[in-house]
Amino acid sequence: MVMADRPEVQTASAPVTALAMVGLAESMLNGLARVPFRRFWEGPGGLLDNIGQSVTRQTIRSFMGYSMALPIEEFRSMEKILDDICRVVMPPFISLTDGVELTDDTVGGIEGIWCRAKASTDEYVDDSEDKETITATVLYLHGGGYIGTSPIMYSAFAASLVNITGYEVFIADYRMAPEFPFPAGVHDAADAYRGLLERGIDADHIVIAGDSGGGGLATSLVSYLHDHGLAKPAAVMLFSPEVDLDLNHPSITTNAQLDILPWNVPVSPYLQGVQPNDERVSAIYAKPDPTWFPPTFVCWGADEMFRDGIRKFSEGLSAAGVTVYAMEEKGMFHVFPILMPWAESSRRVFRALRELSHRHVESDPAAVATH
């Protein structure tokens, strides 16, 4: 469920929500109007890629800047409307473009959405021999800075992962701040992981993945699994993970004008008293070990605000002996593979994922898409 549907979460009245949506539209139009007055043709790719990057950067920055200024009840109501729109638009779009079907489910008590390759026939066949073989299962923790968005909003990217890797993907609907600060999200992610194990999916066939805040949550989950004696997953996939909530590296300020993130990245709603250098929330302060931290793929943009923290995290994993596949893409901003899947930088990431998808995850020919 979207956060607004949880009984503990307050929402705004219909008139106030309508005004919030009008304000969002105005803010985004105002942002787009600025594009011609910037060097929108400059960038790391071809002309069309560079223009697309400029438009995307300004659109998302306007969206995030406006959203972060709203009272939380208005933010949740606006989020609910966007979620409802995505629930109408995304399933047929993904089915047509990616051949992926979406299914609501509850795993380990945590609601979420399955993304799976469609069967070869449109008719339901109850014979397991006619169903798609599961190569591996991804537990995906969506981004949103620990405070926003929903699984359906990430279904298009999850569908891309299905096609790239051959895996199935479960996008967990974990609780978010400020209503549910740390460690609520970690506990939900752990419950979903346990739920997959209880369904008979071996840990060697599970990949934990996430982007932005969800990427940071993924690293917190790996540490949680270790601390609680649960089997480690086969691998981890991270896209611009938020792994340093201290926000004390130079790139936080030097890349502020280049990134899509607001210059005042909010972390206090999630922490609520927990120190930002606590290794449970900032993985760069953890002490990883290859015996419990699995092989990790991580990518980020050279122009994003989290760049230095992700570099330090990646270097720390490597120094500890953890197998790391790191990609820093020149001229790109936060979560670029999600926002600009057509860009050449994103295509390089996807090619790397396709190549690595079976290197650390054994195929499970006995499993079929019936979990």
Coordinates of C-alpha atoms in Angstrom, one line a residue:
M1 CA 0.0 0.0 0.0
V2 CA 1.1 3.6 -0.5
M3 CA 1.9 5.4 2.7
A4 CA -1.3 7.4 2.6
D5 CA -3.3 4.1 2.9
R6 CA -1.7 3.2 6.2
P7 CA -4.0 4.0 9.2
E8 CA -1.2 5.7 11.1
V9 CA -0.6 8.2 8.3
Q10 CA -2.4 11.6 8.2
T11 CA -3.4 13.1 4.8
A12 CA -4.7 16.4 3.7
S13 CA -8.3 17.4 2.7
A14 CA -9.3 17.1 -1.0
P15 CA -9.2 20.9 -1.6
V16 CA -5.8 21.2 -0.1
T17 CA -4.6 18.2 -2.0
A18 CA -5.9 19.7 -5.3
L19 CA -4.0 23.0 -4.5
A20 CA -0.9 21.0 -3.8
M21 CA -1.2 19.2 -7.2
V22 CA -1.7 22.6 -9.0
G23 CA 1.4 23.9 -7.2
L24 CA 3.4 20.9 -8.3
A25 CA 2.4 21.4 -11.9
E26 CA 3.3 25.1 -11.8
S27 CA 6.7 24.3 -10.2
M28 CA 7.6 21.8 -12.8
L29 CA 6.5 24.1 -15.6
N30 CA 8.6 26.8 -14.1
G31 CA 11.5 24.5 -13.9
L32 CA 11.2 23.4 -17.6
A33 CA 11.0 27.1 -18.6
R34 CA 14.5 27.5 -17.2
V35 CA 16.1 24.9 -19.5
P36 CA 16.6 27.1 -22.6
F37 CA 18.5 29.6 -20.4
R38 CA 21.1 27.0 -19.4
R39 CA 23.7 25.2 -21.4
F40 CA 21.3 22.3 -22.1
W41 CA 23.3 21.1 -25.1
E42 CA 26.4 20.3 -23.0
G43 CA 26.9 16.9 -21.4
P44 CA 28.7 13.6 -21.6
G45 CA 26.7 12.1 -24.5
G46 CA 25.3 13.1 -27.9
L47 CA 23.1 16.1 -28.4
L48 CA 19.8 14.3 -27.8
D49 CA 21.2 12.6 -24.6
N50 CA 22.4 15.9 -23.3
I51 CA 19.1 17.7 -23.9
G52 CA 17.3 14.8 -22.3
Q53 CA 19.6 15.0 -19.3
S54 CA 19.0 18.7 -18.9
V55 CA 15.2 18.3 -19.1
T56 CA 15.3 15.4 -16.7
R57 CA 17.5 17.2 -14.2
Q58 CA 15.4 20.3 -14.2
T59 CA 12.1 18.4 -14.0
I60 CA 13.1 16.1 -11.1
R61 CA 14.8 18.9 -9.2
S62 CA 11.6 21.0 -9.5
F63 CA 9.5 18.1 -8.4
M64 CA 11.7 17.3 -5.4
G65 CA 12.2 20.8 -4.3
Y66 CA 8.5 21.5 -4.3
S67 CA 7.6 18.2 -2.6
M68 CA 10.1 18.7 0.2
A69 CA 8.6 22.0 1.1
L70 CA 5.1 20.6 1.7
P71 CA 3.7 19.7 5.1
I72 CA 3.8 15.9 5.4
E73 CA 0.1 15.4 5.2
E74 CA 0.0 17.2 1.8
F75 CA 3.0 15.3 0.6
R76 CA 1.3 12.0 1.4
S77 CA -1.9 13.0 -0.3
M78 CA 0.0 14.1 -3.4
E79 CA 2.0 10.9 -3.3
K80 CA -1.3 8.9 -3.2
I81 CA -2.6 10.6 -6.4
L82 CA 0.7 9.9 -8.2
D83 CA 0.6 6.3 -7.0
D84 CA -3.0 5.9 -8.3
I85 CA -2.0 7.3 -11.7
C86 CA 0.9 4.9 -11.9
R87 CA -1.3 1.9 -11.0
V88 CA -3.5 2.7 -14.0
V89 CA -0.7 3.5 -16.4
M90 CA 2.2 1.2 -15.5
P91 CA 0.8 -2.3 -15.8
P92 CA -0.3 -2.1 -19.5
F93 CA 2.8 0.0 -20.4
I94 CA 5.2 -2.6 -18.9
S95 CA 3.3 -5.5 -20.4
L96 CA 3.5 -3.9 -23.8
T97 CA 7.1 -2.6 -23.8
D98 CA 8.8 -5.2 -21.6
G99 CA 6.6 -8.3 -21.6
V100 CA 6.5 -8.1 -17.8
E101 CA 3.4 -8.7 -15.6
L102 CA 2.8 -7.1 -12.2
T103 CA 1.2 -9.0 -9.4
D104 CA 0.3 -7.7 -5.9
D105 CA 1.4 -10.0 -3.1
T106 CA 2.4 -10.1 0.6
V107 CA 5.7 -11.7 1.5
G108 CA 6.6 -12.2 5.1
G109 CA 3.8 -9.8 6.1
I110 CA 5.1 -7.1 3.8
E111 CA 3.0 -6.0 0.9
G112 CA 4.6 -5.4 -2.5
I113 CA 4.6 -6.1 -6.2
W114 CA 6.1 -9.0 -8.2
C115 CA 7.5 -8.2 -11.6
R116 CA 7.9 -11.3 -13.7
A117 CA 8.4 -12.1 -17.4
K118 CA 5.1 -13.0 -18.9
A119 CA 4.4 -16.6 -19.9
S120 CA 4.5 -17.5 -23.6
T121 CA 0.7 -17.7 -23.6
D122 CA -1.9 -15.3 -22.3
E123 CA -3.9 -18.1 -20.9
Y124 CA -3.2 -19.2 -17.3
V125 CA -1.7 -22.7 -17.3
D126 CA -1.6 -24.6 -14.0
D127 CA 1.1 -26.9 -15.2
S128 CA 4.4 -25.9 -13.7
E129 CA 6.3 -27.2 -16.8
D130 CA 4.7 -24.4 -18.8
K131 CA 5.7 -21.6 -16.5
E132 CA 8.8 -19.4 -16.6
T133 CA 11.8 -20.8 -14.8
I134 CA 13.2 -18.6 -12.0
T135 CA 16.8 -17.8 -12.4
A136 CA 17.0 -15.8 -9.2
T137 CA 14.8 -13.6 -7.1
V138 CA 15.5 -9.9 -6.4
L139 CA 14.3 -8.2 -3.3
Y140 CA 14.1 -4.6 -4.5
L141 CA 14.0 -1.7 -2.0
H142 CA 12.8 1.4 -3.8
G143 CA 14.4 4.8 -3.4
G144 CA 12.9 8.0 -2.2
G145 CA 15.3 9.2 0.5
Y146 CA 13.7 7.0 3.1
I147 CA 10.6 9.2 3.0
G148 CA 8.7 8.9 -0.3
T149 CA 7.6 7.1 -3.4
S150 CA 6.0 3.6 -3.7
P151 CA 6.7 0.2 -5.4
I152 CA 4.5 0.9 -8.4
M153 CA 6.5 4.0 -9.2
Y154 CA 9.6 1.8 -9.6
S155 CA 7.9 -1.0 -11.6
A156 CA 9.3 0.2 -15.0
F157 CA 12.9 0.0 -13.7
A158 CA 12.1 -3.3 -12.1
A159 CA 10.7 -4.6 -15.4
S160 CA 14.0 -3.6 -17.1
L161 CA 15.9 -5.6 -14.5
V162 CA 13.7 -8.6 -15.2
N163 CA 14.6 -8.4 -18.9
I164 CA 18.3 -7.6 -18.3
T165 CA 19.0 -10.3 -15.7
G166 CA 16.3 -13.0 -16.2
Y167 CA 15.4 -12.6 -12.6
E168 CA 12.0 -12.1 -10.9
V169 CA 11.7 -8.9 -8.8
F170 CA 9.7 -8.3 -5.6
I171 CA 9.4 -4.6 -4.8
A172 CA 8.8 -4.4 -1.1
D173 CA 6.4 -1.7 0.3
Y174 CA 8.4 -0.9 3.4
R175 CA 7.4 1.8 6.0
M176 CA 9.0 5.2 5.6
A177 CA 9.8 8.3 7.6
P178 CA 8.9 10.5 9.3
E179 CA 5.9 8.5 10.4
F180 CA 8.1 5.4 10.7
P181 CA 11.8 6.3 11.2
F182 CA 14.7 3.9 11.5
P183 CA 14.7 1.0 12.1
A184 CA 11.1 0.3 10.8
G185 CA 12.2 0.1 7.1
V186 CA 15.1 -2.3 8.0
H187 CA 12.7 -4.5 9.9
D188 CA 10.2 -4.6 7.0
A189 CA 13.0 -5.5 4.6
A190 CA 14.2 -8.2 6.9
D191 CA 10.6 -9.6 7.2
A192 CA 10.3 -9.7 3.4
Y193 CA 13.7 -11.5 3.1
R194 CA 12.6 -14.0 5.7
G195 CA 9.3 -14.4 3.8
L196 CA 11.2 -15.3 0.6
L197 CA 13.2 -17.9 2.6
E198 CA 10.0 -19.3 4.0
R199 CA 8.7 -19.8 0.5
G200 CA 11.5 -22.1 -0.2
I201 CA 13.8 -19.7 -2.1
D202 CA 17.4 -20.4 -1.2
A203 CA 19.5 -17.5 -0.1
D204 CA 22.0 -18.4 -2.8
H205 CA 19.2 -17.5 -5.3
I206 CA 18.3 -14.1 -3.7
V207 CA 19.7 -10.7 -4.7
I208 CA 19.1 -7.6 -2.6
A209 CA 18.9 -4.5 -4.7
G210 CA 18.0 -0.8 -4.2
D211 CA 18.5 2.7 -5.3
S212 CA 19.2 5.9 -3.4
G213 CA 17.6 5.5 0.1
G214 CA 16.6 2.0 -0.9
G215 CA 20.2 1.3 -1.7
G216 CA 21.2 2.5 1.8
L217 CA 18.5 0.4 3.2
A218 CA 19.8 -2.6 1.3
T219 CA 23.2 -2.2 2.9
S220 CA 21.6 -1.9 6.3
L221 CA 19.6 -5.1 5.6
V222 CA 22.8 -7.0 4.8
S223 CA 24.3 -5.9 8.2
Y224 CA 21.0 -6.8 9.9
L225 CA 21.1 -10.3 8.4
H226 CA 24.6 -10.8 9.6
D227 CA 23.8 -9.6 13.1
H228 CA 20.8 -11.9 13.4
G229 CA 22.4 -15.0 12.0
L230 CA 20.4 -15.1 8.7
A231 CA 22.0 -16.5 5.5
K232 CA 23.6 -13.9 3.3
P233 CA 22.1 -13.3 -0.2
A234 CA 24.0 -14.3 -3.4
A235 CA 24.7 -10.7 -4.4
V236 CA 23.8 -7.0 -3.9
M237 CA 22.9 -4.5 -6.6
L238 CA 23.1 -0.8 -5.7
F239 CA 22.2 2.3 -7.8
S240 CA 23.4 5.6 -6.3
P241 CA 23.0 4.2 -2.8
E242 CA 22.6 6.7 0.1
V243 CA 25.3 5.1 2.3
D244 CA 26.6 8.1 4.1
L245 CA 24.0 10.2 6.1
D246 CA 26.7 12.4 7.5
L247 CA 26.6 14.3 4.2
N248 CA 30.1 15.7 5.0
H249 CA 32.0 15.1 1.7
P250 CA 32.9 17.8 -0.8
S251 CA 30.6 16.5 -3.5
I252 CA 27.6 17.3 -1.4
T253 CA 28.3 21.0 -2.1
T254 CA 30.4 21.0 -5.3
N255 CA 27.8 18.8 -7.2
A256 CA 24.7 20.5 -5.8
Q257 CA 24.2 22.5 -9.0
L258 CA 24.7 19.5 -11.2
D259 CA 22.5 16.9 -9.4
I260 CA 18.7 16.3 -9.4
L261 CA 18.7 16.3 -5.6
P262 CA 17.7 19.3 -3.5
W263 CA 20.7 21.1 -2.0
N264 CA 19.3 20.5 1.5
V265 CA 19.0 16.7 1.4
P266 CA 16.7 15.7 4.3
V267 CA 18.0 12.9 6.6
S268 CA 16.6 13.9 10.0
P269 CA 13.1 12.5 9.4
Y270 CA 14.6 9.0 9.0
L271 CA 17.2 9.3 11.7
Q272 CA 15.1 11.0 14.5
G273 CA 17.9 10.8 17.1
V274 CA 20.1 8.2 15.6
Q275 CA 23.6 9.6 14.8
P276 CA 24.3 9.8 11.1
N277 CA 27.6 8.1 11.5
D278 CA 26.0 5.0 13.0
E279 CA 27.0 2.1 10.9
R280 CA 23.5 0.7 10.9
V281 CA 22.4 3.7 8.8
S282 CA 25.6 4.7 7.1
A283 CA 27.4 1.7 5.5
I284 CA 30.7 3.6 5.0
Y285 CA 31.2 3.3 8.8
A286 CA 30.5 -0.5 8.8
K287 CA 33.2 -3.1 8.8
P288 CA 32.3 -5.4 6.0
D289 CA 33.7 -8.9 5.6
P290 CA 33.4 -11.2 2.6
T291 CA 32.2 -14.0 4.9
W292 CA 28.9 -12.1 5.3
F293 CA 28.9 -9.2 2.8
P294 CA 28.1 -10.6 -0.6
P295 CA 29.6 -9.6 -4.0
T296 CA 28.3 -6.1 -4.8
F297 CA 27.5 -4.2 -8.0
V298 CA 27.3 -0.4 -7.4
C299 CA 27.0 2.4 -9.9
W300 CA 26.7 6.2 -9.5
G301 CA 27.1 9.4 -11.4
A302 CA 30.3 11.6 -11.2
D303 CA 28.0 14.6 -10.9
E304 CA 25.9 13.5 -8.1
M305 CA 26.0 14.8 -4.6
F306 CA 26.5 11.4 -3.0
R307 CA 29.5 10.6 -5.2
D308 CA 32.3 10.9 -2.6
G309 CA 30.4 8.9 0.0
I310 CA 29.7 6.1 -2.6
R311 CA 33.3 6.1 -3.7
K312 CA 34.4 5.7 -0.1
F313 CA 31.9 2.9 0.5
S314 CA 33.0 1.0 -2.7
E315 CA 36.7 1.4 -1.8
G316 CA 36.0 0.2 1.7
L317 CA 34.3 -3.0 0.4
S318 CA 37.2 -3.7 -1.9
A319 CA 39.8 -3.1 0.8
A320 CA 37.9 -5.6 3.1
G321 CA 38.1 -8.3 0.4
V322 CA 34.5 -8.1 -0.8
T323 CA 34.1 -8.6 -4.5
V324 CA 33.0 -5.2 -5.9
Y325 CA 31.9 -4.1 -9.4
A326 CA 31.9 -0.4 -9.4
M327 CA 30.9 2.0 -12.2
E328 CA 31.1 5.8 -12.0
E329 CA 29.7 7.4 -15.1
K330 CA 31.0 10.8 -16.2
G331 CA 28.6 13.7 -16.3
M332 CA 25.7 11.7 -14.8
F333 CA 23.5 12.5 -11.8
H334 CA 21.7 10.6 -9.1
V335 CA 20.0 7.3 -10.1
F336 CA 20.5 8.0 -13.8
P337 CA 19.8 4.4 -15.0
I338 CA 16.3 4.8 -13.6
L339 CA 15.6 8.4 -14.9
M340 CA 17.4 8.1 -18.2
P341 CA 17.4 4.4 -19.3
W342 CA 18.0 5.5 -22.9
A343 CA 21.3 7.3 -22.2
E344 CA 24.5 5.6 -23.2
S345 CA 25.8 5.7 -19.6
S346 CA 22.7 3.7 -18.5
R347 CA 23.2 1.3 -21.3
R348 CA 26.7 0.6 -20.1
V349 CA 25.3 -0.1 -16.7
F350 CA 22.7 -2.5 -18.1
R351 CA 25.3 -4.3 -20.2
A352 CA 27.4 -4.8 -17.1
L353 CA 24.4 -6.1 -15.2
R354 CA 23.6 -8.5 -18.0
E355 CA 27.1 -9.8 -18.0
L356 CA 27.3 -10.2 -14.2
S357 CA 23.8 -11.5 -13.6
H358 CA 24.8 -15.1 -13.5
R359 CA 28.3 -14.8 -12.2
H360 CA 27.4 -14.9 -8.5
V361 CA 23.9 -16.3 -8.6
E362 CA 23.4 -20.0 -9.5
S363 CA 20.5 -20.8 -11.7
D364 CA 17.7 -22.8 -10.1
P365 CA 16.2 -24.9 -12.8
A366 CA 13.8 -26.7 -10.4
A367 CA 12.1 -23.4 -9.5
V368 CA 9.2 -21.9 -11.4
A369 CA 7.3 -18.7 -11.1
T370 CA 4.9 -19.8 -8.4
H371 CA 6.4 -18.3 -5.3

